[in-house]
mmCIF file of C-alpha atoms in Angstrom:
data_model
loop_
_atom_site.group_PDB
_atom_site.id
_atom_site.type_symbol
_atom_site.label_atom_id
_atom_site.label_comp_id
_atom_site.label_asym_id
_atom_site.label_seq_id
_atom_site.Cartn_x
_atom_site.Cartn_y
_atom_site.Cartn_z
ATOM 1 C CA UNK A 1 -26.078 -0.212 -51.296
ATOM 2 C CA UNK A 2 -29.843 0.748 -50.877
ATOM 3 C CA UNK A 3 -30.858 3.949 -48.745
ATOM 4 C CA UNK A 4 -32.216 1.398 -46.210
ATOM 5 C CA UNK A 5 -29.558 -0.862 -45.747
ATOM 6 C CA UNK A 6 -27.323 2.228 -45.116
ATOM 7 C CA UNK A 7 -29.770 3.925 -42.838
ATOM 8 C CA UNK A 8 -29.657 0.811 -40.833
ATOM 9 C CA UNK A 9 -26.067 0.254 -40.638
ATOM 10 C CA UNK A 10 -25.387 3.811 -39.615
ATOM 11 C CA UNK A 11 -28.174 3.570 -36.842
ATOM 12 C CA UNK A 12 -26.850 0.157 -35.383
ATOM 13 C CA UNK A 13 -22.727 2.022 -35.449
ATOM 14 C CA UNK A 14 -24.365 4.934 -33.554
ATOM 15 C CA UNK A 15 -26.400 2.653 -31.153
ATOM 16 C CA UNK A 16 -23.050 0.583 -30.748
ATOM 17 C CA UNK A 17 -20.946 3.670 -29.940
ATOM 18 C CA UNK A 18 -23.533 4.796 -27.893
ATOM 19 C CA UNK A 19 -23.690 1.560 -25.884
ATOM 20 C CA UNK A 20 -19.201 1.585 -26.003
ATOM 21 C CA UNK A 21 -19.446 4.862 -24.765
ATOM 22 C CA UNK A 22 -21.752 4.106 -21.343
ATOM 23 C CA UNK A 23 -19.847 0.674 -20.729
ATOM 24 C CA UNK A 24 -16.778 2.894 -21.015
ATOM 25 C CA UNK A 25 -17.892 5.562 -18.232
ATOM 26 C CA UNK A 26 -19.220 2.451 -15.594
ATOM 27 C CA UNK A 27 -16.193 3.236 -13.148
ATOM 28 C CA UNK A 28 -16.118 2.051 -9.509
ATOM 29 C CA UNK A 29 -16.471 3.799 -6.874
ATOM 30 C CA UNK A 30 -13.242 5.182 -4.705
ATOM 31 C CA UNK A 31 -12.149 2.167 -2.311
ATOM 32 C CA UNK A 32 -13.143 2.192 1.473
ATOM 33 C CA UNK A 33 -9.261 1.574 1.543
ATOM 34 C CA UNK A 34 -7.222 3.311 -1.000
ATOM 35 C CA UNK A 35 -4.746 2.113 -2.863
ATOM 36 C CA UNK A 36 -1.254 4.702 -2.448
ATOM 37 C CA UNK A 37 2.336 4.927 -2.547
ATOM 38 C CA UNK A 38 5.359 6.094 -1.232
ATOM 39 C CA UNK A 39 8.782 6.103 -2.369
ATOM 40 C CA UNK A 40 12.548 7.249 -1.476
ATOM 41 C CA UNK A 41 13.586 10.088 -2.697
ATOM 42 C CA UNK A 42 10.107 11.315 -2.091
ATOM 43 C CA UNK A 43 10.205 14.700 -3.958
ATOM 44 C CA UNK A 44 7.877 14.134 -7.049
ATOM 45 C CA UNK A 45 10.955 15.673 -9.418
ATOM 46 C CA UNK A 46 12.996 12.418 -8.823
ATOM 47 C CA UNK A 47 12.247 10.242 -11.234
ATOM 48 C CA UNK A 48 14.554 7.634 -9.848
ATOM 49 C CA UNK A 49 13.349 6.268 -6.929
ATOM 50 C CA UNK A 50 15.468 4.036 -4.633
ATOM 51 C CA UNK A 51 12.761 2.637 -2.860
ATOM 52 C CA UNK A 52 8.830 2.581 -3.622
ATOM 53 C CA UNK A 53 5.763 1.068 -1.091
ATOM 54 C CA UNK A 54 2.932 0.171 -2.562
ATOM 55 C CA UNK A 55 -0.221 -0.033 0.126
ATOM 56 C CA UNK A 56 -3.604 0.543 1.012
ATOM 57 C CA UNK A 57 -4.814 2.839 3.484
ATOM 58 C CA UNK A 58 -7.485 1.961 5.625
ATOM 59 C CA UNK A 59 -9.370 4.495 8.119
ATOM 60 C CA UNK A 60 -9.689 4.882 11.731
ATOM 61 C CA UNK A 61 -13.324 6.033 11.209
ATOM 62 C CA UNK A 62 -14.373 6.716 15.228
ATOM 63 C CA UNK A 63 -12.624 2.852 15.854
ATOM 64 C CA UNK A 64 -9.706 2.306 18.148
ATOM 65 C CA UNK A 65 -5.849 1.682 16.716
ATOM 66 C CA UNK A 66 -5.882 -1.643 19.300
ATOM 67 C CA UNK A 67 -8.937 -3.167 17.789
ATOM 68 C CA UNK A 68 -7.608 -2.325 14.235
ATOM 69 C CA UNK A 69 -3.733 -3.346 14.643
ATOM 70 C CA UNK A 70 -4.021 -5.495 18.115
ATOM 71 C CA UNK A 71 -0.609 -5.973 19.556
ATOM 72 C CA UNK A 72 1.197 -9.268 19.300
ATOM 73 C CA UNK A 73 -0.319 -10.147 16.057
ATOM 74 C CA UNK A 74 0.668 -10.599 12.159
ATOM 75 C CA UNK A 75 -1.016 -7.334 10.552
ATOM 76 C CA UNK A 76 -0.578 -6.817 6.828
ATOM 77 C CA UNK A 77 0.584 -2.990 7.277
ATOM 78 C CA UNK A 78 -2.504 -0.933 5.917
ATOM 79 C CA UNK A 79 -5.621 -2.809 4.324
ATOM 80 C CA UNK A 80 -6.636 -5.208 1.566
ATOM 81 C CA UNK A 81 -3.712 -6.812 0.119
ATOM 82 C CA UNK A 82 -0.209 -7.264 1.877
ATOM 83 C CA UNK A 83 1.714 -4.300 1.454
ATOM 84 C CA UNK A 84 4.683 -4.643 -1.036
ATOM 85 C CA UNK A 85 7.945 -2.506 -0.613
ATOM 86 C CA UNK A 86 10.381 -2.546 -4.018
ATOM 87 C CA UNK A 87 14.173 -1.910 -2.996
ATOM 88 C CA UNK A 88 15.573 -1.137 -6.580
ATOM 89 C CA UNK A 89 19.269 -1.017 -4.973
ATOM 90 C CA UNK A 90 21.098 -3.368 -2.170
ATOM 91 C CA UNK A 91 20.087 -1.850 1.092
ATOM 92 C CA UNK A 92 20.377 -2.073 4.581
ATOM 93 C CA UNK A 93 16.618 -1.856 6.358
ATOM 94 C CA UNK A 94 16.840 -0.994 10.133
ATOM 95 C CA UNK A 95 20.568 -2.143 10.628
ATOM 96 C CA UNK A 96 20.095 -5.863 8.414
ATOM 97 C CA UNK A 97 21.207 -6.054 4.617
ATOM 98 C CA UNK A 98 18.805 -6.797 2.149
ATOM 99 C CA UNK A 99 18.996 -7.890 -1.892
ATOM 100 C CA UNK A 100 17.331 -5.602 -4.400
ATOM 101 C CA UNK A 101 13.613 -6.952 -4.448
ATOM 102 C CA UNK A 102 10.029 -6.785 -3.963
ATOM 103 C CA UNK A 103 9.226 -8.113 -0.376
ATOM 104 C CA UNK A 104 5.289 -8.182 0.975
ATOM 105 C CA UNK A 105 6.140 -5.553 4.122
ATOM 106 C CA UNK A 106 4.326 -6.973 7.386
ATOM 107 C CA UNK A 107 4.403 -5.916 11.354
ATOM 108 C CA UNK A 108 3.802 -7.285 14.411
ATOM 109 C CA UNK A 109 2.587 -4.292 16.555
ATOM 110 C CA UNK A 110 3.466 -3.722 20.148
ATOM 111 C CA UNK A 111 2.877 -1.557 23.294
ATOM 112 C CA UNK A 112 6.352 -0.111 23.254
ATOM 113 C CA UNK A 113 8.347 -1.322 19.539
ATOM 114 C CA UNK A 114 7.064 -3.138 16.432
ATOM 115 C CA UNK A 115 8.362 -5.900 14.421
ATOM 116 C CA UNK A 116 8.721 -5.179 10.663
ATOM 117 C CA UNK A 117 9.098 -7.904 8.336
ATOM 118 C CA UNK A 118 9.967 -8.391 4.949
ATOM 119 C CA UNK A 119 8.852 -11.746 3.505
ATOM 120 C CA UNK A 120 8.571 -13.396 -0.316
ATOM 121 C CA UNK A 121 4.763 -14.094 0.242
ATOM 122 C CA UNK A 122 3.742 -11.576 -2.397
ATOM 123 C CA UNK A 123 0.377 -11.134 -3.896
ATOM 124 C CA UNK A 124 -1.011 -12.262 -0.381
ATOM 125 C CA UNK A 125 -4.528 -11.184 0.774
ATOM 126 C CA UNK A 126 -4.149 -9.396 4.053
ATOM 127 C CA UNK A 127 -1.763 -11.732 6.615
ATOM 128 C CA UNK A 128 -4.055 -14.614 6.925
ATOM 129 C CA UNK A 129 -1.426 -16.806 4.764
ATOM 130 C CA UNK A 130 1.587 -15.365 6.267
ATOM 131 C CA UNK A 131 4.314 -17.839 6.898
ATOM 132 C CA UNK A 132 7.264 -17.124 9.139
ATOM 133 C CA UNK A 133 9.428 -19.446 7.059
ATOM 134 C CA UNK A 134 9.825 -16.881 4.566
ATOM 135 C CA UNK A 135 10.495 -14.093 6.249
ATOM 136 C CA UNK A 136 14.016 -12.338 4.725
ATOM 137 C CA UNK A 137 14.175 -10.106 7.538
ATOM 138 C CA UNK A 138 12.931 -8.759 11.251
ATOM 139 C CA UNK A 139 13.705 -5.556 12.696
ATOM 140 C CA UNK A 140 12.192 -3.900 15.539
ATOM 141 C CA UNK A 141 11.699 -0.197 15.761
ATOM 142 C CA UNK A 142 10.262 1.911 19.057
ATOM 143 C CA UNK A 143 6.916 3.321 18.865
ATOM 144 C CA UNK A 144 7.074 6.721 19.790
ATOM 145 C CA UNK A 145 3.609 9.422 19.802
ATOM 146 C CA UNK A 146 3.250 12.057 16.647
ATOM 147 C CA UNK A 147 1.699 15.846 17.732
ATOM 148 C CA UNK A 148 -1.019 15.186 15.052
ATOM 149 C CA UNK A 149 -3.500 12.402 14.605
ATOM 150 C CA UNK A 150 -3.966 10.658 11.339
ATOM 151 C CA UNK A 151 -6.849 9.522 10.415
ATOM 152 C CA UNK A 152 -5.652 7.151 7.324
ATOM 153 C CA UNK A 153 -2.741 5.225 7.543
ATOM 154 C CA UNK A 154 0.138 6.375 6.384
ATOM 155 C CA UNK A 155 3.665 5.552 4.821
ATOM 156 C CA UNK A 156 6.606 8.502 4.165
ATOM 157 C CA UNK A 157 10.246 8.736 3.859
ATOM 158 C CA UNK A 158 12.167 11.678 5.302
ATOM 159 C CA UNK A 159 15.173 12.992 3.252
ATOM 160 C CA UNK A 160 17.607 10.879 4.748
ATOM 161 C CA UNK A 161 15.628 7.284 3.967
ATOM 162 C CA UNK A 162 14.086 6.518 6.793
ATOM 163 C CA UNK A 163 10.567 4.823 6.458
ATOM 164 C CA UNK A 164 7.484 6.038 8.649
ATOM 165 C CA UNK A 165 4.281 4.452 9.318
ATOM 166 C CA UNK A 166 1.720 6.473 11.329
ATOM 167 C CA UNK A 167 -1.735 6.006 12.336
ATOM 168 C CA UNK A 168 -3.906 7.712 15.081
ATOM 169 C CA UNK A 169 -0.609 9.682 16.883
ATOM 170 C CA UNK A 170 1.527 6.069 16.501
ATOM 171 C CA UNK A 171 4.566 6.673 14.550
ATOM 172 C CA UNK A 172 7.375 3.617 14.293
ATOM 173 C CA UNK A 173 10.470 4.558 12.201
ATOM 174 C CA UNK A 174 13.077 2.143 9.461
ATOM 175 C CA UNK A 175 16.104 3.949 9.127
ATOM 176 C CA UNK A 176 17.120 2.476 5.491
ATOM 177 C CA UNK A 177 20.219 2.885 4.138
ATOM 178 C CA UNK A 178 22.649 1.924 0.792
#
């Protein structure tokens, strides 16, 4: 090979890397939402998890919980998608059995309890499609006021299994048992 056929091939390899290398770097920017998770046992040491929530986590940002989660209506519990809760075991969510399984995890919020849901509609943008005729279960849980405000929404599991969504100083509780 001549000394200018291999000057040019090693040029266009660098300009190629080089051009790799920026495509490669082009990442989005963090979601207005977030993408998060929670899980049962929550302590980061346990590898196996029991249960695990996967959801987004939108933002009061100066806006009130009412407009954001009005009362009486199908929301999709935190943002984007429909959130998705993974029982990896048989369990029993707020007093009614449930089969190992995904399930899209919706609520119906209200003044003084919420309705949770667990439904087959996965993959589901928001709860536009929602459809009652697949709902697996509906339990209701008492809305009671947290000391702190949160500003994102939030999903956690206490020691024992119970579930906890909180937003603003709402908190609603699952107990969830084997």
């Amino acid at each position: 090979m001549n000394k200018s056929k291999l000057s040019f091939t090693i040029i266009g390899a660098l300009l190629m890397l080089f051009t790799f290398q920026v495509n490669a770097q082009d990442f989005k920017s963090l979601d207005k939402s977030p993408l998060d998770a929670a899980a049962y046992p929550s302590s980061h040491k346990e590898s196996k998890k029991s249960i695990k929530v996967i959801y987004s986590r939108p933002q009061l940002k100066e806006r009130s919980l009412e407009k954001l989660v009005p009362n009486g209506k199908v929301w999709r519990t935190g943002a984007n998608e429909a959130s998705e809760i993974t029982f990896y075991n048989d369990a029993v969510f707020g007093g009614k059995k449930v089969k190992a399984g995904t399930y899209a995890l919706f609520t119906i919020p209200g003044e003084k309890e919420w309705t949770i849901i667990l439904s087959t509609d996965l993959n589901v943008w928001g709860s536009y499609s929602y459809n009652q005729a697949n709902d697996v279960v509906r339990v209701t849980a008492p809305v009671t006021e947290g000391k702190k405000s949160l500003e994102a929404f939030s999903i956690a599991f206490d020691d024992a299994g119970t579930m906890f969504l909180g937003w603003d100083t709402l908190r609603v509780a699952v107990a969830i048992t084997k």
